[in-house]
Coordinates of C-alpha atoms in Angstrom, one line a residue:
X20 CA 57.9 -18.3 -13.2
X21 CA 60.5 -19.3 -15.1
X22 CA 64.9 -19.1 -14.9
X23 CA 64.7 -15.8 -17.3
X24 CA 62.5 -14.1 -15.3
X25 CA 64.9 -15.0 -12.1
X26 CA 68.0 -14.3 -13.4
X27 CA 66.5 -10.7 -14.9
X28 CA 65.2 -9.4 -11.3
X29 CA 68.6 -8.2 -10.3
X30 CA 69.4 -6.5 -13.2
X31 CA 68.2 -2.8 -12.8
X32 CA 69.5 0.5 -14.8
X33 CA 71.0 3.4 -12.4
X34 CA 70.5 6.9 -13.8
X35 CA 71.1 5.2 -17.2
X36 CA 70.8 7.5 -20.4
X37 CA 74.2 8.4 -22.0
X38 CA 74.4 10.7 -24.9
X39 CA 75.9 13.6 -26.6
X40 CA 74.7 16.8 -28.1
X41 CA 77.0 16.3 -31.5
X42 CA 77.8 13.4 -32.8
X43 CA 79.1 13.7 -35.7
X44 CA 82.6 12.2 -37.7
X45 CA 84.8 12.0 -36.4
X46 CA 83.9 11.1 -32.9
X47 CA 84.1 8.2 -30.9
X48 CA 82.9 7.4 -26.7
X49 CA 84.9 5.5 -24.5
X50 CA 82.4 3.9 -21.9
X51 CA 84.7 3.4 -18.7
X52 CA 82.5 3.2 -15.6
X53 CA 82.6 -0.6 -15.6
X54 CA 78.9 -2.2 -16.3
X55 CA 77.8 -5.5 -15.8
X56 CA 76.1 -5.1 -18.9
X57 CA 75.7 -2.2 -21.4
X58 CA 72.7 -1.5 -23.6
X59 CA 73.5 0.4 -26.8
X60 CA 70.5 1.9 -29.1
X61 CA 71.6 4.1 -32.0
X62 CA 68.0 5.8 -32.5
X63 CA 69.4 7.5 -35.4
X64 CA 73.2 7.1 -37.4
X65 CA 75.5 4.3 -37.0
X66 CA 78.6 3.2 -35.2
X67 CA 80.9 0.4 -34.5
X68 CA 81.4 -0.9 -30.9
X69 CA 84.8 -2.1 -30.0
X70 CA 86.4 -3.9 -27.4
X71 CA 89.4 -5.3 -27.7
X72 CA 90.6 -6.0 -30.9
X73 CA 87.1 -6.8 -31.6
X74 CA 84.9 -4.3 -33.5
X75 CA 80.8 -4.9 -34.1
X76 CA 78.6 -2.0 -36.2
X77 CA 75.6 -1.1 -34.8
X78 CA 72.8 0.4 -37.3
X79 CA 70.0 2.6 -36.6
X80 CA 66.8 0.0 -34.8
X81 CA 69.1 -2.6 -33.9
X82 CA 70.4 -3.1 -30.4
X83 CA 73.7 -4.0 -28.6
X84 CA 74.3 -5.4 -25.3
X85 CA 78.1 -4.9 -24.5
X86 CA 79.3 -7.5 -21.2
X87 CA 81.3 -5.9 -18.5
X88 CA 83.4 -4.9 -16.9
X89 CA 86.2 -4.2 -19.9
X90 CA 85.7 -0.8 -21.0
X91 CA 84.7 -0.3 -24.7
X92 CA 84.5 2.7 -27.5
X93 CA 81.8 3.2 -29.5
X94 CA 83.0 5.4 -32.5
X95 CA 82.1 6.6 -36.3
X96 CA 84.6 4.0 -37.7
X97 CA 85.9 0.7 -36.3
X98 CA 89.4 1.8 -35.9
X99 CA 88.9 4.8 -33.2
X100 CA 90.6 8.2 -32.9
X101 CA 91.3 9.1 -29.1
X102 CA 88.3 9.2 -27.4
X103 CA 86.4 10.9 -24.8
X104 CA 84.8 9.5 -22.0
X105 CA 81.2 8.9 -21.2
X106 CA 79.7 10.3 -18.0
X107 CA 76.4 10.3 -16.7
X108 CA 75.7 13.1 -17.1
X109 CA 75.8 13.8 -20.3
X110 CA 73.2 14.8 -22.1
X111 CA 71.4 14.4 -26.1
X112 CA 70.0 18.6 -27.0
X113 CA 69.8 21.0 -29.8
X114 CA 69.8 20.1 -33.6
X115 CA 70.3 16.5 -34.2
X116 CA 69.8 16.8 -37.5
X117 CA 72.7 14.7 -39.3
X118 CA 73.8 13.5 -36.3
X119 CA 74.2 9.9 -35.0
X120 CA 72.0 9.8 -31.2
X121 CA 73.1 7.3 -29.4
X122 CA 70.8 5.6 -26.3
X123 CA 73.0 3.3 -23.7
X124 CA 71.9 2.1 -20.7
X125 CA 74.1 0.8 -17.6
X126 CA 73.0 -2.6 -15.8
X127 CA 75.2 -3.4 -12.5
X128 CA 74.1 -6.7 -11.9
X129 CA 73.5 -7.2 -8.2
X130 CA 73.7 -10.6 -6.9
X131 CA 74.7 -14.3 -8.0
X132 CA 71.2 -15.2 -9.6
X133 CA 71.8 -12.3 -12.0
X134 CA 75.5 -13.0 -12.6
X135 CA 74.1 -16.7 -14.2
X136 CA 72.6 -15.0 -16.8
X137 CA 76.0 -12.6 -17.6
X138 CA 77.9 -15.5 -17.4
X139 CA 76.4 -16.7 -20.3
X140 CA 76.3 -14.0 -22.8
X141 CA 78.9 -13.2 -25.4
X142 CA 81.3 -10.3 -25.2
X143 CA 79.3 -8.6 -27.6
X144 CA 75.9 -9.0 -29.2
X145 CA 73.7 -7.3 -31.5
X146 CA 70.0 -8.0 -32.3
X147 CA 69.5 -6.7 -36.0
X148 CA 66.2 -4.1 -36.9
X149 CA 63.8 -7.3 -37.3
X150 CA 63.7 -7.8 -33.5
X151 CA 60.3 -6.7 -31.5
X152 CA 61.6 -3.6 -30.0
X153 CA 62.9 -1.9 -32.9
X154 CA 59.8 0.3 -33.0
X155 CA 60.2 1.9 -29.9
X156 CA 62.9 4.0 -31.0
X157 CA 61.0 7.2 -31.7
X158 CA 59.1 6.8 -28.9
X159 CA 62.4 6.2 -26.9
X160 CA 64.1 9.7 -28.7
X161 CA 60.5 11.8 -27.9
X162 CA 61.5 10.7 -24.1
X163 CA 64.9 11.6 -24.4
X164 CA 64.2 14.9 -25.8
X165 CA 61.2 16.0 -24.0
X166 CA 63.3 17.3 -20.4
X167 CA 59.4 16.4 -18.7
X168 CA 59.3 16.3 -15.1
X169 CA 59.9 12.4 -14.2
X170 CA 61.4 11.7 -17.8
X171 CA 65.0 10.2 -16.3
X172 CA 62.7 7.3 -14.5
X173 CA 60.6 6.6 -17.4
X174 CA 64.0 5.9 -19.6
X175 CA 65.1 4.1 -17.1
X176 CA 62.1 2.4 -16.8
X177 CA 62.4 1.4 -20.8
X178 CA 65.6 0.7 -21.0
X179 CA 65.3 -2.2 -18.1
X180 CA 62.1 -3.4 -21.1
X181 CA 64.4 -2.8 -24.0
X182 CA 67.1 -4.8 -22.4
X183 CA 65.0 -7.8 -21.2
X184 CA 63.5 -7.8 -24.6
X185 CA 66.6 -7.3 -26.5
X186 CA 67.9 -10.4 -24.7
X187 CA 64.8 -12.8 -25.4
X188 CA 65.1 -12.1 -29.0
X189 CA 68.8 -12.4 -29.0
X190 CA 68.2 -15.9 -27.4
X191 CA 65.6 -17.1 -30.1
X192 CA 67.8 -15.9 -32.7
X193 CA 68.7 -19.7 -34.8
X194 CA 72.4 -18.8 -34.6
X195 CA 72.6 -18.2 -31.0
X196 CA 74.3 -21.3 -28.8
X197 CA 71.7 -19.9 -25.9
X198 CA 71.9 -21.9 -22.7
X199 CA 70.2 -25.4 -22.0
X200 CA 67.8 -24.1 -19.7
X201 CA 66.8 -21.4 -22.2
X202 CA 65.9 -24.4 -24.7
X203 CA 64.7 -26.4 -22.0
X204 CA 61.9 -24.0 -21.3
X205 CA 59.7 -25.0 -24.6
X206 CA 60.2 -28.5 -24.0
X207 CA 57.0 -30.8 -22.8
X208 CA 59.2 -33.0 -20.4
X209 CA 62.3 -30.3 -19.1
X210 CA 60.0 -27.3 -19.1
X211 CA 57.2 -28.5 -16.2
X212 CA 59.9 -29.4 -13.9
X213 CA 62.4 -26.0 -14.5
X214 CA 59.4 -24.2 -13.8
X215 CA 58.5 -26.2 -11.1
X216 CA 62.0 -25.8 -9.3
X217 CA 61.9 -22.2 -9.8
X218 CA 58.4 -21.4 -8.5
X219 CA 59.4 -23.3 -5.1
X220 CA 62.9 -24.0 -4.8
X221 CA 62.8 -24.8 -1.2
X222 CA 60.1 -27.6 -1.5
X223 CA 61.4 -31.1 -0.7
X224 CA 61.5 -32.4 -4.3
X225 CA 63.0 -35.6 -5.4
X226 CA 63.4 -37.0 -8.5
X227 CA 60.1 -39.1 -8.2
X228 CA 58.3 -35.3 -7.4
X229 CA 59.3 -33.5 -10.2
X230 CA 58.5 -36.4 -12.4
X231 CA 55.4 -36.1 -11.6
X232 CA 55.0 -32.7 -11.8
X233 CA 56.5 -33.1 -15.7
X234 CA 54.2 -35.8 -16.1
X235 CA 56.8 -38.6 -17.5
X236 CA 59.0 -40.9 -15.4
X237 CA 61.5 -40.7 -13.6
X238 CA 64.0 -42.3 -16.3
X239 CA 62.0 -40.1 -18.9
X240 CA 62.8 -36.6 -17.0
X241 CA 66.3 -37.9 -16.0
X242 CA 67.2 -38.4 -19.3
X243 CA 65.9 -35.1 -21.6
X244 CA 66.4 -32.8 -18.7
X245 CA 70.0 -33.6 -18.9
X246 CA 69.8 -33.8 -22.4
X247 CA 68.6 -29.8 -22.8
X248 CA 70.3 -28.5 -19.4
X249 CA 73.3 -30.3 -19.7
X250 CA 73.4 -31.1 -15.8
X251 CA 70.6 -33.7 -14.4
X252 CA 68.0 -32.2 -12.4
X253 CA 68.3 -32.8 -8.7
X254 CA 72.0 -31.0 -9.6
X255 CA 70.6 -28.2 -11.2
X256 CA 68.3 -28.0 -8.4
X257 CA 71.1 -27.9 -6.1
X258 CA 73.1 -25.3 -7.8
X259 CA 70.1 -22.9 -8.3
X260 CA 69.5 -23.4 -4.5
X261 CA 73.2 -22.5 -4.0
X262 CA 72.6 -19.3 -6.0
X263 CA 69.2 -18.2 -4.2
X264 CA 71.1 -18.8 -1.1
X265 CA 74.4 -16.4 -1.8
X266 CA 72.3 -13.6 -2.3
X267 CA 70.4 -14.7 0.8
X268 CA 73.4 -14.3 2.5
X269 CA 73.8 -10.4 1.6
X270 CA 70.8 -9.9 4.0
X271 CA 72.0 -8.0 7.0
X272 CA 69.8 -10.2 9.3
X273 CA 70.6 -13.8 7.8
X274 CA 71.9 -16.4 9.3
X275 CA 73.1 -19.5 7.6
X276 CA 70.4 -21.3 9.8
X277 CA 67.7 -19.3 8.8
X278 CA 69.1 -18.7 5.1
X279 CA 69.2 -23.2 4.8
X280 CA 65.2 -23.4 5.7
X281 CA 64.7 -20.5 3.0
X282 CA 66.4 -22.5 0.4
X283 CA 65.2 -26.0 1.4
X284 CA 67.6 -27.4 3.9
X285 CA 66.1 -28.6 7.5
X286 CA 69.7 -28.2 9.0
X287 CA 72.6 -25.9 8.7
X288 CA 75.1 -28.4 8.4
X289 CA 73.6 -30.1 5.2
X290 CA 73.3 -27.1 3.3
X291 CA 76.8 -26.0 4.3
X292 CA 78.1 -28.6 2.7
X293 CA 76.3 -27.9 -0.5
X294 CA 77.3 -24.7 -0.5
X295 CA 80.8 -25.2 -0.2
X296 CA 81.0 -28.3 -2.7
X297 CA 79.0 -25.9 -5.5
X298 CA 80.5 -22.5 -4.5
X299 CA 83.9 -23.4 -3.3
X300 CA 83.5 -21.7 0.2
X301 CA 81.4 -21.9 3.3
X302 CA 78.6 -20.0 3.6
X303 CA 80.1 -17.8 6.5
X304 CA 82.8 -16.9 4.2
X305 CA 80.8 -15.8 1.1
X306 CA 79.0 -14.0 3.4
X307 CA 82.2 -12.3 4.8
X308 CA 83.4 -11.3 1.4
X309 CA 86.6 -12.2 0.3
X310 CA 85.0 -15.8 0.0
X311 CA 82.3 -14.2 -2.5
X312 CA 84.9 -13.7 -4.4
X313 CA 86.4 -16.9 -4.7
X314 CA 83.0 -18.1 -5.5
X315 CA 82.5 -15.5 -8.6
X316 CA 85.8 -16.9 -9.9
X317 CA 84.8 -20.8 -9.4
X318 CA 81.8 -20.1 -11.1
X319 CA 83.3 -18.1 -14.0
X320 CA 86.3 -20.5 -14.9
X321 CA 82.8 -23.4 -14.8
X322 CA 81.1 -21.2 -17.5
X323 CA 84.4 -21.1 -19.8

């Protein structure tokens, strides 16, 4: 296992096709419901997204991921008319000939593992028609179309792959700044011991033990693992426990005893401490809520 695998498995699409029966100029959609993320798949037309004072066109087989929870338009031009809202209920019929169909899905992201990933992504970005998915699109507008018992959970079901996928080639695009770990992954000496961290976070490691599991030394690991990740990697260790642990936390049956051991701490008051010096707060207050979001907004400003 790996961190993009974790950070993805609380990102899930809810009900998640938009569309609209006509689309043609001049229209324009105002997305308001408030998305961690927002996946946005012309399958056949144009448009320009815009947020902001920002506007980005989106072509027919490329793909858009739009960061939450600012409320954007996507429209026929990039300086929109009044727009309508989208609802979820909406619905792409009839002739679509001429038309521009557009695909969205909405991600809530549901935990502090997943918001790591958010974090990190741009406002707005847009794989172009090169990218690996791009051929799904028919496939994707046969689904849309075909009203088939079952057919909402098989878009939904696609639209999680399209998004995971849109995102890896996004990441392995040259000009993207993605994050160390990202980088780290493909490297001989980081990559053994992120992996390592992830597949048992709550094992006892130390320097010397994930050293060994990269196969290099301990100076060796220290220094390209902070290199790539930008942090060194008993830290990052730390912090990724910290994250594991907050959604722990939203168990209805965990303790902060019981929610240490899970994360690799053989006593409550050693782990409370480590929560509180990562996440700003004691675990007993994240847990309570209005510490959760204290946390989100340490963590935010960090990213910045």
């Amino acid at each position: 296992m790996d961190p993009y695998d974790d950070l993805l498995r609380g990102v899930r699409g809810e009900g998640s096709v938009f569309g609209a029966s006509v689309l043609s100029p001049p229209w324009a959609l105002r997305f308001t419901d408030g998305p961690s993320l927002t996946l946005c798949v012309p399958l056949r037309g144009e448009g320009w997204i815009v947020q902001g004072d920002d506007a980005r066109r989106v072509r027919t087989g490329e793909a858009a991921i739009v960061r939450g929870p600012e409320p954007f338009v996507f429209a026929d031009t990039d300086t929109p008319r009044p727009a309508r809202d989208v609802r979820r209920d909406d619905a792409v019929a009839g002739d679509l000939t001429g038309h521009t169909v557009l695909l969205a899905g909405s991600y809530r992201v549901n935990g502090e593992v997943a918001r790591r990933l958010v974090r990190v992504l741009p406002p707005v970005l847009v794989v172009p028609d090169d990218h690996d998915c791009a051929t799904m699109g028919a496939y994707l507008e046969a689904q849309l179309l075909s009203g088939r018992p079952g057919h909402q959970i098989v878009l939904d079901r696609l639209l999680d792959w399209l998004l995971v996928c849109t995102l890896r080639d996004w990441f392995d695009r040259p000009e993207t700044v993605s994050p160390g770990w990202y980088a780290a992954l493909g490297d001989d000496v980081a990559g053994p011991a992120l992996r390592a961290v992830h597949d048992d976070p709550a094992r006892p490691w130390t320097l010397a033990s994930l050293a060994t599991a990269a196969g290099v030394s301990r100076t060796t690991l220290a220094r390209r693992f902070t290199e790539l990740v930008g942090e060194p990697p008993m830290t990052y260790l730390t912090e990724w426990r910290m994250a594991l642990a907050a959604d722990m936390l939203a168990e209805p049956a965990a303790t902060v005893a019981t929610v240490a051991r899970r994360v690799g701490y053989s006593d409550a008051f050693g782990f409370s401490s480590a929560f509180k010096r990562v996440l700003g707060v004691s675990p007993s207050a994240y847990r309570d809520g209005d510490g959760a979001v204290t946390a989100r907004a340490r963590l935010s400003s960090r990213d910045t």
